[in-house]
Short mmCIF file of C-alpha atoms in Angstrom, two decimals:
data_model
loop_
_atom_site.label_atom_id
_atom_site.label_comp_id
_atom_site.label_asym_id
_atom_site.label_seq_id
_atom_site.Cartn_x
_atom_site.Cartn_y
_atom_site.Cartn_z
CA MET A 27 -202.14 119.68 234.90
CA GLY A 28 -204.97 118.08 233.98
CA ASN A 29 -203.37 116.76 230.65
CA SER A 30 -200.31 115.74 232.24
CA PHE A 31 -201.22 112.55 232.40
CA ILE A 32 -202.90 112.00 228.85
CA PRO A 33 -200.50 109.52 227.51
CA ASP A 34 -199.05 110.91 224.63
CA HIS A 35 -199.59 108.30 221.57
CA SER A 36 -197.34 110.13 218.84
CA ALA A 37 -194.12 108.99 220.87
CA SER A 38 -195.32 105.50 220.89
CA LEU A 39 -193.30 103.11 218.87
CA PRO A 40 -194.85 99.46 217.32
CA LEU A 41 -193.51 96.59 218.55
CA ARG A 42 -192.61 94.06 216.31
CA HIS A 43 -193.91 90.65 217.50
CA PRO A 44 -191.14 87.32 217.59
CA GLN A 45 -192.88 85.28 215.96
CA ARG A 46 -193.65 87.73 213.11
CA ALA A 47 -190.29 88.79 212.97
CA ARG A 48 -189.18 85.25 213.01
CA THR A 49 -192.05 83.85 210.37
CA GLY A 50 -190.72 87.14 208.10
CA SER A 51 -186.89 86.06 207.99
CA PHE A 52 -187.86 82.79 207.50
CA ALA A 53 -189.76 83.51 204.34
CA GLN A 54 -186.97 86.34 202.83
CA PHE A 55 -184.69 83.44 203.85
CA ARG A 56 -186.52 81.00 201.27
CA GLN A 57 -186.90 83.84 199.00
CA GLU A 58 -183.31 84.03 198.81
CA THR A 59 -182.84 80.26 198.46
CA LEU A 60 -185.14 80.27 195.32
CA ALA A 61 -183.89 83.36 193.65
CA LEU A 62 -180.05 82.21 194.03
CA ALA A 63 -181.22 77.96 193.07
CA ARG A 64 -183.10 79.86 190.13
CA ARG A 65 -180.11 81.80 188.49
CA LEU A 66 -178.43 78.31 188.41
CA PHE A 67 -181.28 76.68 186.62
CA ILE A 68 -181.20 79.47 184.23
CA GLN A 69 -177.34 78.64 183.93
CA LEU A 70 -178.22 74.73 183.24
CA GLY A 71 -181.02 76.02 180.25
CA ARG A 72 -178.70 78.05 178.12
CA ARG A 73 -175.40 75.78 178.40
CA PRO A 74 -176.97 71.71 179.45
CA SER A 75 -173.62 70.07 177.83
CA ALA A 76 -171.81 69.60 181.62
CA PHE A 77 -175.29 67.85 182.71
CA VAL A 78 -175.93 66.03 179.84
CA GLY A 79 -172.29 64.80 179.68
CA SER A 80 -172.57 63.87 183.22
CA ILE A 81 -175.25 61.04 183.36
CA ILE A 82 -173.66 60.48 179.55
CA GLN A 83 -170.71 59.75 181.92
CA SER A 84 -172.53 57.44 185.04
CA LEU A 85 -174.31 55.47 182.46
CA LEU A 86 -171.10 54.68 180.90
CA TRP A 87 -169.75 53.17 183.95
CA LEU A 88 -172.88 51.28 184.48
CA MET A 89 -172.45 49.43 181.18
CA LEU A 90 -168.74 49.30 181.30
CA PHE A 91 -168.25 47.78 184.94
CA SER A 92 -171.69 45.46 184.49
CA ALA A 93 -169.98 44.52 180.81
CA LEU A 94 -166.83 43.64 183.01
CA PHE A 95 -168.41 41.45 185.53
CA ALA A 96 -171.09 40.04 183.44
CA GLN A 97 -169.60 36.43 183.25
CA ALA A 98 -169.10 36.69 187.04
CA PRO A 99 -171.20 33.36 189.11
CA ARG A 100 -174.53 34.18 190.22
CA GLY A 101 -173.95 34.97 193.89
CA THR A 102 -170.29 35.68 193.88
CA PHE A 103 -171.44 39.10 194.99
CA GLY A 104 -173.59 38.09 197.83
CA ILE A 105 -176.69 38.46 195.35
CA GLU A 106 -178.96 36.15 193.73
CA GLY A 107 -179.37 38.59 190.56
CA GLY A 108 -176.57 39.66 188.55
CA TYR A 109 -174.14 42.34 188.86
CA ILE A 110 -176.49 44.88 187.35
CA GLN A 111 -178.66 44.62 190.00
CA PHE A 112 -175.51 44.95 192.58
CA LEU A 113 -173.97 47.94 190.83
CA ALA A 114 -177.25 50.34 190.11
CA ALA A 115 -177.42 51.59 193.67
CA GLY A 116 -173.56 52.56 193.59
CA ILE A 117 -174.07 54.49 189.79
CA ILE A 118 -176.44 55.95 191.77
CA VAL A 119 -174.57 57.27 194.14
CA PHE A 120 -171.55 57.96 192.03
CA ALA A 121 -173.43 60.32 189.97
CA ALA A 122 -175.07 61.87 193.20
CA PHE A 123 -171.53 62.17 194.83
CA GLY A 124 -170.13 63.80 191.64
CA GLY A 125 -172.34 66.50 190.78
CA ALA A 126 -172.61 67.48 194.57
CA LEU A 127 -168.92 67.55 194.22
CA ASN A 128 -168.82 69.99 191.21
CA ALA A 129 -171.14 72.30 193.85
CA GLY A 130 -168.05 74.72 194.26
CA VAL A 131 -167.54 75.09 190.44
CA PRO A 132 -170.29 78.04 189.69
CA LEU A 133 -169.25 79.26 192.51
CA ILE A 134 -165.92 79.75 193.03
CA PHE A 135 -165.85 81.13 189.18
CA ASP A 136 -168.80 83.83 190.42
CA ARG A 137 -165.87 84.66 193.21
CA GLU A 138 -163.15 85.24 190.11
CA PHE A 139 -165.73 87.22 188.16
CA GLY A 140 -167.08 89.64 190.85
CA PHE A 141 -170.57 88.21 191.11
CA LEU A 142 -169.97 87.01 194.53
CA ASN A 143 -168.84 90.01 196.14
CA ARG A 144 -171.92 91.86 194.87
CA LEU A 145 -173.38 88.94 196.27
CA LEU A 146 -172.21 89.18 199.83
CA VAL A 147 -172.53 92.84 200.25
CA ALA A 148 -176.21 92.43 199.02
CA PRO A 149 -179.24 92.42 202.39
CA LEU A 150 -179.73 89.11 202.88
CA VAL A 151 -180.76 86.91 205.54
CA SER A 152 -178.04 84.63 206.01
CA ARG A 153 -175.59 83.36 203.79
CA THR A 154 -176.35 79.84 204.16
CA SER A 155 -179.25 80.39 201.49
CA ILE A 156 -176.00 80.70 199.08
CA ILE A 157 -175.14 76.76 200.17
CA PHE A 158 -178.95 75.64 199.95
CA ALA A 159 -179.75 77.25 196.95
CA SER A 160 -176.92 75.10 195.12
CA ALA A 161 -177.63 71.93 197.52
CA LEU A 162 -181.57 72.48 196.36
CA PHE A 163 -180.07 72.68 192.29
CA ILE A 164 -177.72 69.71 193.04
CA VAL A 165 -180.44 67.56 194.41
CA SER A 166 -182.97 68.42 191.57
CA THR A 167 -180.29 67.56 189.00
CA THR A 168 -179.20 64.05 190.51
CA LEU A 169 -182.59 63.19 191.23
CA VAL A 170 -183.14 63.52 187.24
CA GLN A 171 -179.89 61.41 186.61
CA ALA A 172 -180.76 58.73 188.98
CA ALA A 173 -183.92 58.22 187.18
CA ALA A 174 -181.97 58.01 183.97
CA ILE A 175 -179.62 55.42 185.79
CA GLY A 176 -182.81 53.42 187.60
CA ALA A 177 -184.04 53.56 184.17
CA VAL A 178 -181.21 52.05 181.79
CA SER A 179 -180.50 49.51 184.85
CA PHE A 180 -183.90 48.36 184.67
CA LEU A 181 -183.46 47.81 180.60
CA MET A 182 -180.68 45.66 181.43
CA GLY A 183 -182.17 43.42 183.89
CA ALA A 184 -182.19 45.31 187.17
CA GLN A 185 -185.32 44.84 188.93
CA PHE A 186 -185.56 47.48 192.04
CA ALA A 187 -188.22 45.86 194.25
CA GLY A 188 -188.84 48.58 196.96
CA GLY A 189 -191.90 50.10 195.37
CA LEU A 190 -192.82 53.59 195.61
CA GLU A 191 -192.06 53.92 199.21
CA GLY A 192 -188.76 52.54 198.68
CA ALA A 193 -188.54 54.99 195.68
CA LEU A 194 -189.09 57.79 198.15
CA ILE A 195 -186.41 56.69 200.25
CA VAL A 196 -184.10 56.47 197.40
CA ALA A 197 -184.86 59.90 197.23
CA LEU A 198 -184.45 60.22 200.49
CA VAL A 199 -180.87 59.08 201.04
CA VAL A 200 -179.74 60.85 198.03
CA THR A 201 -180.70 64.44 199.16
CA LEU A 202 -179.45 63.81 202.21
CA LEU A 203 -175.80 62.93 200.60
CA VAL A 204 -175.97 65.84 197.79
CA PHE A 205 -176.22 67.87 200.69
CA GLY A 206 -173.35 67.25 203.35
CA ILE A 207 -170.93 66.67 199.75
CA ALA A 208 -172.25 69.73 198.11
CA ALA A 209 -172.26 71.92 201.49
CA LEU A 210 -167.98 70.70 201.19
CA SER A 211 -166.94 71.57 197.97
CA LEU A 212 -168.72 74.85 198.80
CA GLY A 213 -166.65 75.45 201.45
CA LEU A 214 -163.42 74.20 199.24
CA ALA A 215 -164.45 76.86 196.72
CA PHE A 216 -164.59 79.58 199.43
CA VAL A 217 -161.07 78.99 200.41
CA LEU A 218 -158.95 77.62 197.61
CA PRO A 219 -156.96 80.50 195.49
CA GLY A 220 -159.23 79.75 191.96
CA HIS A 221 -160.76 77.36 189.48
CA ILE A 222 -157.66 75.19 188.92
CA GLU A 223 -156.89 74.49 192.37
CA MET A 224 -160.63 73.71 192.87
CA LEU A 225 -160.55 71.60 189.61
CA ALA A 226 -157.27 69.72 190.68
CA ALA A 227 -159.16 69.03 193.90
CA ILE A 228 -162.03 67.43 192.50
CA PHE A 229 -159.98 64.84 189.99
CA VAL A 230 -158.01 63.82 193.39
CA ILE A 231 -161.25 63.56 195.52
CA ASN A 232 -163.51 62.30 193.10
CA LEU A 233 -162.35 58.36 191.97
CA PRO A 234 -160.58 57.39 195.18
CA VAL A 235 -163.76 57.75 197.36
CA ILE A 236 -165.69 56.37 194.87
CA PHE A 237 -163.20 53.01 195.08
CA ALA A 238 -163.25 53.47 199.02
CA SER A 239 -166.58 52.39 199.14
CA THR A 240 -169.18 49.84 197.99
CA ALA A 241 -170.66 51.33 194.76
CA LEU A 242 -168.48 48.19 192.77
CA ALA A 243 -167.83 45.67 195.23
CA PRO A 244 -168.97 44.34 198.65
CA MET A 245 -167.52 44.79 201.72
CA SER A 246 -166.84 41.60 202.37
CA PHE A 247 -164.06 41.68 199.03
CA MET A 248 -161.80 44.07 200.76
CA PRO A 249 -158.72 43.95 203.01
CA LEU A 250 -159.17 45.14 206.46
CA TRP A 251 -157.67 48.41 206.06
CA LEU A 252 -159.85 49.26 203.35
CA GLN A 253 -162.78 48.09 205.07
CA LEU A 254 -162.46 50.13 208.01
CA VAL A 255 -162.08 53.39 204.90
CA ALA A 256 -165.21 52.06 203.53
CA SER A 257 -166.92 52.51 206.69
CA ALA A 258 -166.25 55.71 207.37
CA ASN A 259 -167.01 57.03 203.82
CA PRO A 260 -170.21 58.74 203.73
CA LEU A 261 -170.98 57.17 199.90
CA THR A 262 -170.86 53.81 202.04
CA TYR A 263 -174.31 55.05 204.22
CA ALA A 264 -176.16 56.04 201.08
CA ILE A 265 -175.03 53.22 198.88
CA GLU A 266 -175.88 50.33 201.51
CA PRO A 267 -179.82 50.98 201.60
CA ILE A 268 -180.49 52.25 198.14
CA ARG A 269 -179.36 48.12 197.29
CA HIS A 270 -181.41 46.64 199.80
CA LEU A 271 -183.86 48.44 198.06
CA PHE A 272 -183.40 47.26 194.75
CA LEU A 273 -182.86 43.47 195.96
CA HIS A 274 -185.65 43.23 198.67
CA SER A 275 -189.82 43.85 198.34
CA ASN A 276 -190.31 43.45 202.16
CA TRP A 277 -188.25 45.47 203.72
CA SER A 278 -188.49 47.47 206.56
CA PHE A 279 -186.48 50.40 208.83
CA SER A 280 -185.26 48.20 210.96
CA ASP A 281 -183.37 45.62 208.29
CA PRO A 282 -179.78 45.29 208.66
CA VAL A 283 -178.20 46.65 205.67
CA LEU A 284 -174.58 47.04 206.43
CA GLN A 285 -171.97 44.82 207.61
CA ALA A 286 -169.05 47.00 208.77
CA PRO A 287 -165.97 45.66 210.56
CA TRP A 288 -167.19 47.38 213.82
CA GLY A 289 -170.88 45.71 213.31
CA SER A 290 -174.15 45.63 211.77
CA LEU A 291 -176.17 49.21 210.95
CA SER A 292 -180.16 49.20 210.01
CA LEU A 293 -181.18 51.20 207.15
CA ILE A 294 -182.97 53.90 209.73
CA GLY A 295 -178.91 53.88 210.93
CA CYS A 296 -177.78 54.56 207.89
CA VAL A 297 -180.25 57.20 207.11
CA LEU A 298 -179.69 59.07 210.75
CA VAL A 299 -175.66 58.70 209.85
CA LEU A 300 -176.36 60.72 206.71
CA PHE A 301 -178.89 63.05 208.48
CA ALA A 302 -175.70 63.99 210.94
CA PHE A 303 -173.25 64.11 208.19
CA ASP A 304 -175.12 66.99 206.57
CA VAL A 305 -175.47 68.80 210.14
CA VAL A 306 -171.39 68.93 210.28
CA ALA A 307 -170.63 69.76 207.12
CA ILE A 308 -173.11 72.63 207.14
CA ALA A 309 -171.97 73.46 210.43
CA LEU A 310 -168.33 73.79 209.13
CA VAL A 311 -168.95 75.77 206.26
CA GLY A 312 -171.35 77.73 207.70
CA GLY A 313 -168.92 78.53 210.64
CA MET A 314 -166.01 78.93 208.00
CA LEU A 315 -168.10 81.37 206.19
CA LYS A 316 -168.70 83.69 209.12
CA ARG A 317 -165.16 83.82 209.94
CA LYS A 318 -163.41 84.46 206.91
CA LEU A 319 -166.50 87.00 205.80
CA GLY A 320 -167.38 88.58 208.72
#
């Protein structure tokens, strides 16, 4: 009778603190992301030809287009310097876009060779780690490309006026653009039936999106319909802040950098647009993965 009031601790279960559970889940998610990204870097180290080729392609675009308009009168493109000063930002974004657009290619080969199936049945905390790992890999390689383009642009006469803080903003803008485009590319890798269709989609998308932006010419050169298309193109919101930092040493986040048909947008406004683009792209792809993979 007296023993009936003594609690039985041997049958009690330990309670898991919610905050510790969330912290543990985040740590596992980070570990998954870094492990998947490491695999991509190992593949790059074994076969660096595609990466080297993408840098060479970007530098060829820089040299050929700058030579094409080298004799244009100063001020033609709305700046005091030569065309190389105008073009450098566009080529940096072009390289970032090209790399991010190809983010789904390794994934679709993993799907065809069966590795993705083994990955999907693994006890992952979140399958979005696949997206973040690819984006992390693409951001890292793209920043190397951007540094190479900036160095060659400097040798060709372009000056980066934004200073160290401006360079950090360039890295932020490139990172935001790459995350969104890479997420959409990975979504295509899950939707399209094979790598042939994926490569065809990349070929169709790549150059039209570049030419429908302000990478090669200012928006004032375009007819109204193309201005509307360019103002809806996420590449434009990456190009104009970077170009502004190339041209201005006394810059601020409130500086107007984009003159669109519907009005002007500041530097911080362009950054926020890119951030919103990332949120929408990752949400769309994440939702699609949940519906498709269960």
